[in-house]
PDB file of C-alpha atoms in Angstrom:
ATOM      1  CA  UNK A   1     -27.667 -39.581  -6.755  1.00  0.00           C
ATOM      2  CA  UNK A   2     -24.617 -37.101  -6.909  1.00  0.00           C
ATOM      3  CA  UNK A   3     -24.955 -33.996  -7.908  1.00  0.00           C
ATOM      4  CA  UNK A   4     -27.171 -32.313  -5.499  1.00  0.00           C
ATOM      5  CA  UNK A   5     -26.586 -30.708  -2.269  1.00  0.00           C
ATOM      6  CA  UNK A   6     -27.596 -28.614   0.373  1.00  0.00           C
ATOM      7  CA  UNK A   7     -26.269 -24.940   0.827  1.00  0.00           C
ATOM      8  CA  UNK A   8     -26.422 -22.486   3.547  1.00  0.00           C
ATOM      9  CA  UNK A   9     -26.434 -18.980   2.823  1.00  0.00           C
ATOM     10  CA  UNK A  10     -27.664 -15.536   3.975  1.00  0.00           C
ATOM     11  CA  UNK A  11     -29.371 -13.549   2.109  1.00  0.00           C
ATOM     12  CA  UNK A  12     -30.600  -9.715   1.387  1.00  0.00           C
ATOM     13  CA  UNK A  13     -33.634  -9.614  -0.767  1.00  0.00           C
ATOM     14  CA  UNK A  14     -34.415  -6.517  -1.962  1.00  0.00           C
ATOM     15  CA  UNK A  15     -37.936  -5.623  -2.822  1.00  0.00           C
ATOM     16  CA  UNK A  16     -39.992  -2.913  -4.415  1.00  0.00           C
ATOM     17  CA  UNK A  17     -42.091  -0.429  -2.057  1.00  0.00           C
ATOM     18  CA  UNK A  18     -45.106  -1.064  -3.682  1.00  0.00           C
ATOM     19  CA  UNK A  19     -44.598  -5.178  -1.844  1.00  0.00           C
ATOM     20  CA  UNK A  20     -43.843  -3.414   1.592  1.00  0.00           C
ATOM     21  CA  UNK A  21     -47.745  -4.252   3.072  1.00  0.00           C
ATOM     22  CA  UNK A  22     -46.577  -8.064   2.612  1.00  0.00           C
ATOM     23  CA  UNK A  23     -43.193  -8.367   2.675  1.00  0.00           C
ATOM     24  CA  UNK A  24     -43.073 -12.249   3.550  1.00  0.00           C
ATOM     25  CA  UNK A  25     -45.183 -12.805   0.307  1.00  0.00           C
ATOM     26  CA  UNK A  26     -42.815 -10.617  -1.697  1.00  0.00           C
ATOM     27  CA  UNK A  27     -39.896 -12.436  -0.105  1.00  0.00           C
ATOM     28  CA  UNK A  28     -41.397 -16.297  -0.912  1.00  0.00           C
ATOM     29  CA  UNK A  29     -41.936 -14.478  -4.920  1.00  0.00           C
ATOM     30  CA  UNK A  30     -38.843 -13.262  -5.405  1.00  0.00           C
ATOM     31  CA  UNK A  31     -36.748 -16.628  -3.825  1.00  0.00           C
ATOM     32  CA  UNK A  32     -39.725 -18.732  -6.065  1.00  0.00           C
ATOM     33  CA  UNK A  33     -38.397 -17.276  -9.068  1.00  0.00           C
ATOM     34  CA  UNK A  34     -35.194 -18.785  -8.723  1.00  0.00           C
ATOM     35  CA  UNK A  35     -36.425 -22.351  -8.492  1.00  0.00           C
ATOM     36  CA  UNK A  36     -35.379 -24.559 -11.532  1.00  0.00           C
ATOM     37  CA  UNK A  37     -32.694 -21.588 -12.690  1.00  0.00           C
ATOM     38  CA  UNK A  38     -28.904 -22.074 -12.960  1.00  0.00           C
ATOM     39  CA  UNK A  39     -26.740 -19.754 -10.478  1.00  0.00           C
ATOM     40  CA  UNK A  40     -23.657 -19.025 -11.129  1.00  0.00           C
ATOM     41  CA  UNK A  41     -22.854 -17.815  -7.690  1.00  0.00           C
ATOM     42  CA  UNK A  42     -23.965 -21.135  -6.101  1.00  0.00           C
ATOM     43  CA  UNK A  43     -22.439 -23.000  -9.532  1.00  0.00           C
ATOM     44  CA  UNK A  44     -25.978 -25.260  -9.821  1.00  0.00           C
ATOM     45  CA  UNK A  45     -29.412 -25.341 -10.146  1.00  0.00           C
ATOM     46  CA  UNK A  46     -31.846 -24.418  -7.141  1.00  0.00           C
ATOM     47  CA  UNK A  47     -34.202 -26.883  -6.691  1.00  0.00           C
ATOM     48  CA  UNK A  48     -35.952 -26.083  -3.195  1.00  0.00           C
ATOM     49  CA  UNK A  49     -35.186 -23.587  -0.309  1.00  0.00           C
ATOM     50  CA  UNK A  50     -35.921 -23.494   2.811  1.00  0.00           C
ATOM     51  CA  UNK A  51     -36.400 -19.251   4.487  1.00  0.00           C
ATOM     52  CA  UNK A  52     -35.740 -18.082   7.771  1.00  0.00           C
ATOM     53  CA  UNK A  53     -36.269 -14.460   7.764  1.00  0.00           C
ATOM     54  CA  UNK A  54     -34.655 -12.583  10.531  1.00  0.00           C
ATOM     55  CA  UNK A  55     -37.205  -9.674  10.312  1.00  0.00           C
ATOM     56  CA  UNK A  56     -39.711  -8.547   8.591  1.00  0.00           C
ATOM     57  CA  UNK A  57     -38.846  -4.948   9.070  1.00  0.00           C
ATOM     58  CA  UNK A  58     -36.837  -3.905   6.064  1.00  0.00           C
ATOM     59  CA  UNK A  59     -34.494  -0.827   5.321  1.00  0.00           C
ATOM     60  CA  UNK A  60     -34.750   1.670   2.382  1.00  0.00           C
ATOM     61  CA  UNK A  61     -32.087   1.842   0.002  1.00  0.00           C
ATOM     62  CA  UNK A  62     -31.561   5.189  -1.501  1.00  0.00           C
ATOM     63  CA  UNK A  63     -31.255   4.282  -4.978  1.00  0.00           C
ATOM     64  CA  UNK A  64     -32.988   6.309  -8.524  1.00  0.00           C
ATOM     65  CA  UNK A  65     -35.213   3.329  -7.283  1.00  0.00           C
ATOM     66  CA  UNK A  66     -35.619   2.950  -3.688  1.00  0.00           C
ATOM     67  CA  UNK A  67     -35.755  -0.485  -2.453  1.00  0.00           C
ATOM     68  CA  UNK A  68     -36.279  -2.588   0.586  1.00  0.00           C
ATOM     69  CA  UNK A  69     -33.899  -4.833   1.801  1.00  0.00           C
ATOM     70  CA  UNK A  70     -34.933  -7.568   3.728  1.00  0.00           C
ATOM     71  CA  UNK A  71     -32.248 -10.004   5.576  1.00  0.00           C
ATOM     72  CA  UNK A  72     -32.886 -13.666   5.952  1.00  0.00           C
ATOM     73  CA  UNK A  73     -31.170 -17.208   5.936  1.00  0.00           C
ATOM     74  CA  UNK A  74     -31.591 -19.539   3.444  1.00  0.00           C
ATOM     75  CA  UNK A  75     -30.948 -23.499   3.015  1.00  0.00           C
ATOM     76  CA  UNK A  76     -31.173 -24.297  -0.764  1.00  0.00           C
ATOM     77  CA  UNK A  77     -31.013 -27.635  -2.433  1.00  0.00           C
ATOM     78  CA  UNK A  78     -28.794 -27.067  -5.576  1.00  0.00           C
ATOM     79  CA  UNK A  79     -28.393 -29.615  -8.225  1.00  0.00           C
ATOM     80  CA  UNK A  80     -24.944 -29.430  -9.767  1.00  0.00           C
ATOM     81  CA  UNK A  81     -23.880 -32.153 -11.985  1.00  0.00           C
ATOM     82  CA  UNK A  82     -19.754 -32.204 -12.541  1.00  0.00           C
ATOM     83  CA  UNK A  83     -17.968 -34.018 -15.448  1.00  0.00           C
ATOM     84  CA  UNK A  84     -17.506 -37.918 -14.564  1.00  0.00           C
ATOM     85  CA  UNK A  85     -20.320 -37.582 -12.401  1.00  0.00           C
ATOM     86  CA  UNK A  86     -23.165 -40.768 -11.987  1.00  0.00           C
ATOM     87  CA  UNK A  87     -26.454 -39.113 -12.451  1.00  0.00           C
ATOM     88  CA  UNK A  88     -29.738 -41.583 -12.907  1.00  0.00           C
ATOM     89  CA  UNK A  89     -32.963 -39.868 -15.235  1.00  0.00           C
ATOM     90  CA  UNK A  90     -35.758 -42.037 -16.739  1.00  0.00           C
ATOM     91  CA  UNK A  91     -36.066 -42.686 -20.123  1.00  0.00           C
ATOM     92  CA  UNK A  92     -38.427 -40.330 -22.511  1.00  0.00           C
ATOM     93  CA  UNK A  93     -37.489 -41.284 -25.885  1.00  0.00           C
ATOM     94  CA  UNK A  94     -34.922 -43.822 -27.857  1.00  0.00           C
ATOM     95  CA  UNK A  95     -33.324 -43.836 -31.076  1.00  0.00           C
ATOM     96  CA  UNK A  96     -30.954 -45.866 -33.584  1.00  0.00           C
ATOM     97  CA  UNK A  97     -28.580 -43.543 -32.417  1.00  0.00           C
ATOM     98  CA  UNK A  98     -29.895 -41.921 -29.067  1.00  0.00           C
ATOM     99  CA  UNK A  99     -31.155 -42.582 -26.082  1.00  0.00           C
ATOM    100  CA  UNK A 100     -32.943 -39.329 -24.193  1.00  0.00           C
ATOM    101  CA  UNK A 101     -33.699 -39.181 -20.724  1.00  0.00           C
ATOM    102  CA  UNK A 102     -35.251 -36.862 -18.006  1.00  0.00           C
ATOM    103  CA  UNK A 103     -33.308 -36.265 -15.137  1.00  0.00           C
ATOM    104  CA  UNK A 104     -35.230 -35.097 -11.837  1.00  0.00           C
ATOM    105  CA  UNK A 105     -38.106 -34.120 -14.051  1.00  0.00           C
ATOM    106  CA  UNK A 106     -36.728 -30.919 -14.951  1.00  0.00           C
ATOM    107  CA  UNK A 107     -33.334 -31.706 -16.958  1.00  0.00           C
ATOM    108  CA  UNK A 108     -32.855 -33.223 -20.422  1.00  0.00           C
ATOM    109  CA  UNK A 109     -30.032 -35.251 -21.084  1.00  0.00           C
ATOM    110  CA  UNK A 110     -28.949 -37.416 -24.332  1.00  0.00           C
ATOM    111  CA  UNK A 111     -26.540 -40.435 -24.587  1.00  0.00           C
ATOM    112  CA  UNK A 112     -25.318 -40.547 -28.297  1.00  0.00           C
ATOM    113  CA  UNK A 113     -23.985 -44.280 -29.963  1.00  0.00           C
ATOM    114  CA  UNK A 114     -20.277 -43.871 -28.980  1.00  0.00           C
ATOM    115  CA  UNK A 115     -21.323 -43.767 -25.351  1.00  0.00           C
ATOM    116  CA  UNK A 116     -23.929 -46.518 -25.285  1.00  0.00           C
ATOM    117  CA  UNK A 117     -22.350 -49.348 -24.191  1.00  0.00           C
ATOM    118  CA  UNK A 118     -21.249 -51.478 -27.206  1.00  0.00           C
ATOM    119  CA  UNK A 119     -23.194 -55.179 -25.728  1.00  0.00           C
ATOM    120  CA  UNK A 120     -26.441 -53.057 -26.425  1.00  0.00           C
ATOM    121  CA  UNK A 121     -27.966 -53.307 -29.562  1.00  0.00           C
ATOM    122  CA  UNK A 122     -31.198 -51.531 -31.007  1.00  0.00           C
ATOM    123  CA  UNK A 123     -34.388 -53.610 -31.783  1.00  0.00           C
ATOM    124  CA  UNK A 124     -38.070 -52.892 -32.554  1.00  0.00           C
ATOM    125  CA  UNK A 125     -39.884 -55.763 -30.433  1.00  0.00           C
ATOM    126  CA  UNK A 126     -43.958 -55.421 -30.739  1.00  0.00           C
ATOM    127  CA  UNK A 127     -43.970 -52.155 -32.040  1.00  0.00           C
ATOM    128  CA  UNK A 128     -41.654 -50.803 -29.401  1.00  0.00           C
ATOM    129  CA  UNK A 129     -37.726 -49.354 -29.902  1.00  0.00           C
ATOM    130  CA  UNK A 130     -35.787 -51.132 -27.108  1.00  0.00           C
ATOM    131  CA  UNK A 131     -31.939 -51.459 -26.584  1.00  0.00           C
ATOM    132  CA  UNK A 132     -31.244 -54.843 -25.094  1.00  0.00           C
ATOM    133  CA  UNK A 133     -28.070 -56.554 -24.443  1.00  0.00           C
ATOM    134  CA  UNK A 134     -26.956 -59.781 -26.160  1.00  0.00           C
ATOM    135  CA  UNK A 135     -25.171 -61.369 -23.274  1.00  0.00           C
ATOM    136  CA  UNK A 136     -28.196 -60.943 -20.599  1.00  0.00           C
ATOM    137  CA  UNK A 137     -31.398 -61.441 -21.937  1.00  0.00           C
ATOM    138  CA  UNK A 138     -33.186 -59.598 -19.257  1.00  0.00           C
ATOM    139  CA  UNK A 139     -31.631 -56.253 -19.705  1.00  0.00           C
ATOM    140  CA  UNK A 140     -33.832 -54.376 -21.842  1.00  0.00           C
ATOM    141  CA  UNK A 141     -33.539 -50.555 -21.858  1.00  0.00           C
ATOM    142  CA  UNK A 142     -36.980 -48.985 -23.123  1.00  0.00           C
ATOM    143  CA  UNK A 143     -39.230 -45.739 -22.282  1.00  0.00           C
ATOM    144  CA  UNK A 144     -40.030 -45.622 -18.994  1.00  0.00           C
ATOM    145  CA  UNK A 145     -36.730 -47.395 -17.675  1.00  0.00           C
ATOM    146  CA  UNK A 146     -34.572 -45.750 -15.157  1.00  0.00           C
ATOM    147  CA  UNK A 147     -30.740 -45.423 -16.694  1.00  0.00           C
ATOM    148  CA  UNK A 148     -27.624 -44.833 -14.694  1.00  0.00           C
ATOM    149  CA  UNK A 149     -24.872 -43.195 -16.423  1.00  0.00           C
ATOM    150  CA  UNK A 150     -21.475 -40.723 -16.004  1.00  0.00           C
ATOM    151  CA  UNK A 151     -21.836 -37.098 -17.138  1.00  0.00           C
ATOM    152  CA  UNK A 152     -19.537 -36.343 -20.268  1.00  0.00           C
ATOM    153  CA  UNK A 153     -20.596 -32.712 -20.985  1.00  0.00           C
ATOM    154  CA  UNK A 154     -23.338 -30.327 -19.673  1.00  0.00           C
ATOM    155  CA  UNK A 155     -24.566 -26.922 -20.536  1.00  0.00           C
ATOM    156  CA  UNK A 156     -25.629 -24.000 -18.157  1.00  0.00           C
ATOM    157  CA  UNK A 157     -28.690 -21.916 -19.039  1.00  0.00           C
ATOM    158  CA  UNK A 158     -29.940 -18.841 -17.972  1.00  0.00           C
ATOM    159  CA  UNK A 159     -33.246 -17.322 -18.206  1.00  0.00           C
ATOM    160  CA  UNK A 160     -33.318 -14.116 -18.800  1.00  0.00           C
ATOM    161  CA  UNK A 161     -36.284 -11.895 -18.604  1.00  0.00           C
ATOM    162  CA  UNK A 162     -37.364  -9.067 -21.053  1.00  0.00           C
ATOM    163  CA  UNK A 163     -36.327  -6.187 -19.109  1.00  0.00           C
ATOM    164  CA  UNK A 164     -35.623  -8.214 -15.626  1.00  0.00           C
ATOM    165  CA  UNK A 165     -31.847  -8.898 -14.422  1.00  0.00           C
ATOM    166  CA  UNK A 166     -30.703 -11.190 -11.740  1.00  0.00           C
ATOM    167  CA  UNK A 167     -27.657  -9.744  -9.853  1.00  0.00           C
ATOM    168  CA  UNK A 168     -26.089 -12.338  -7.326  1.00  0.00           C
ATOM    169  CA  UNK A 169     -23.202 -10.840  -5.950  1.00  0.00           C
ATOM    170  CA  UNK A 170     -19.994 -12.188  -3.259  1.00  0.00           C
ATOM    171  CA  UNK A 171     -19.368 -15.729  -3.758  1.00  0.00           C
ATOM    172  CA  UNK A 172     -18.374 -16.540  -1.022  1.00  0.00           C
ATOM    173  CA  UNK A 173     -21.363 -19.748  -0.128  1.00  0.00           C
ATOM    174  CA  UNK A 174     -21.511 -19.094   3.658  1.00  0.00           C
ATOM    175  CA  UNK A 175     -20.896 -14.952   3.138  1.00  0.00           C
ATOM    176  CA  UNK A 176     -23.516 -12.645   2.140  1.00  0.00           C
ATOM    177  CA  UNK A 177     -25.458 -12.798  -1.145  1.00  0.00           C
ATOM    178  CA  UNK A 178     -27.280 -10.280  -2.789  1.00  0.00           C
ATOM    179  CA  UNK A 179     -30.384 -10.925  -4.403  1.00  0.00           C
ATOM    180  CA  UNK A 180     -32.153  -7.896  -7.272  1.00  0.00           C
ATOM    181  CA  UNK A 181     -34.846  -8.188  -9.232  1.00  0.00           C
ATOM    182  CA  UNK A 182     -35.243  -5.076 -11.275  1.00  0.00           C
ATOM    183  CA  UNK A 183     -38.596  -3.926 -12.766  1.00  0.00           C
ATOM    184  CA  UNK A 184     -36.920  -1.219 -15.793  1.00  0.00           C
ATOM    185  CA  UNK A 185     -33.477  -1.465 -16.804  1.00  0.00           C
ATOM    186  CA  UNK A 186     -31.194   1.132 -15.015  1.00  0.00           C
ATOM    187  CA  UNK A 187     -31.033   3.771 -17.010  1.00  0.00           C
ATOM    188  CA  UNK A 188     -27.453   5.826 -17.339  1.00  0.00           C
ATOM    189  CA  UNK A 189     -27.759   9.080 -16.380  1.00  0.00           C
ATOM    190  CA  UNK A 190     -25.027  12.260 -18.379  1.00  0.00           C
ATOM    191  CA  UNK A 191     -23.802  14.507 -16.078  1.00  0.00           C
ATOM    192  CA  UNK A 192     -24.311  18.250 -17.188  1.00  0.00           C
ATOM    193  CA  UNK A 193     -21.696  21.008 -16.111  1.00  0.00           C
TER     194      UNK A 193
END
């Protein structure tokens, strides 16, 4: 299927000092969180990774929160569908006027009448809403079936936390990226002369 790739990138995680005793854990948590999230340094969705961290010794940031950084490489599996692109899901609901589909169990899509093609026709047979084509009797599209078909439009979410923010910085794919989770939002401080 298009759309998904592999990506090589090295990373700084930084984590809080209360995660120092097991830093590999806190590492494996933090990357974990990404999973099934759009980036929009790495333009896609992260699907897997594979870590290779380069230490487990980690340096103190002097920050109004100090954090650990910890340095490691990184091969991610990103899932980036592009306009025009042929992407295959399987088939979770249809309609007069719809068909909806799953594509790799994660991502919702929906094919609306004007791009259905125009040989397929809607029909209840025993109780069950099926497309099927009048010049090959065979082709039946129904829940369950696995659909080909070209990407027209597609919208990137983010998820955003209560008080958590995601900061991915350089984008640059084979430079450094930087990686913060922050527990409390980062509070501005006045200056007083």
């Amino acid at each position: 299927m298009e759309g998904l790739r592999v990506v090589d990138a090295n990373l700084t995680v930084y984590i809080h000092p209360s995660k120092a005793r097991n830093s590999r854990h806190a590492i494996l948590r933090q990357l974990s969180s990404l999973l099934f999230t759009y980036s929009e340094v790495f333009d896609g969705v992260i699907l897997a990774f594979e870590v290779d961290i380069k230490s487990t010794c980690c340096k103190i940031l002097p920050r109004l929160i100090p954090n650990f950084g910890a340095e490691l490489k990184a091969n991610l599996l990103l899932f980036s569908p592009m306009l025009n692109m042929l992407v295959e899901g399987k088939v979770v609901k249809l309609g007069k006027e719809s068909i909806h589909a799953i594509v790799l169990g994660f991502s919702s899509a929906s094919i609306m009448s004007e791009d259905i093609r125009k040989e397929l026709k809607f029909n209840i047979k025993h109780g069950e809403e099926v497309f099927s084509s009048t010049s090959h009797k065979r082709h039946v599209i129904k829940v369950g079936s696995i659909v080909r078909f070209s990407v027209k439009r597609h919208q990137k979410r983010h998820r955003e936390g209560n008080s958590e923010k995601d900061l991915l910085q350089d984008s640059d794919l084979k430079g450094n990226h930087y990686f913060e989770r922050l527990n409390h939002p980062q509070k501005s401080r006045k200056r007083t002369e």
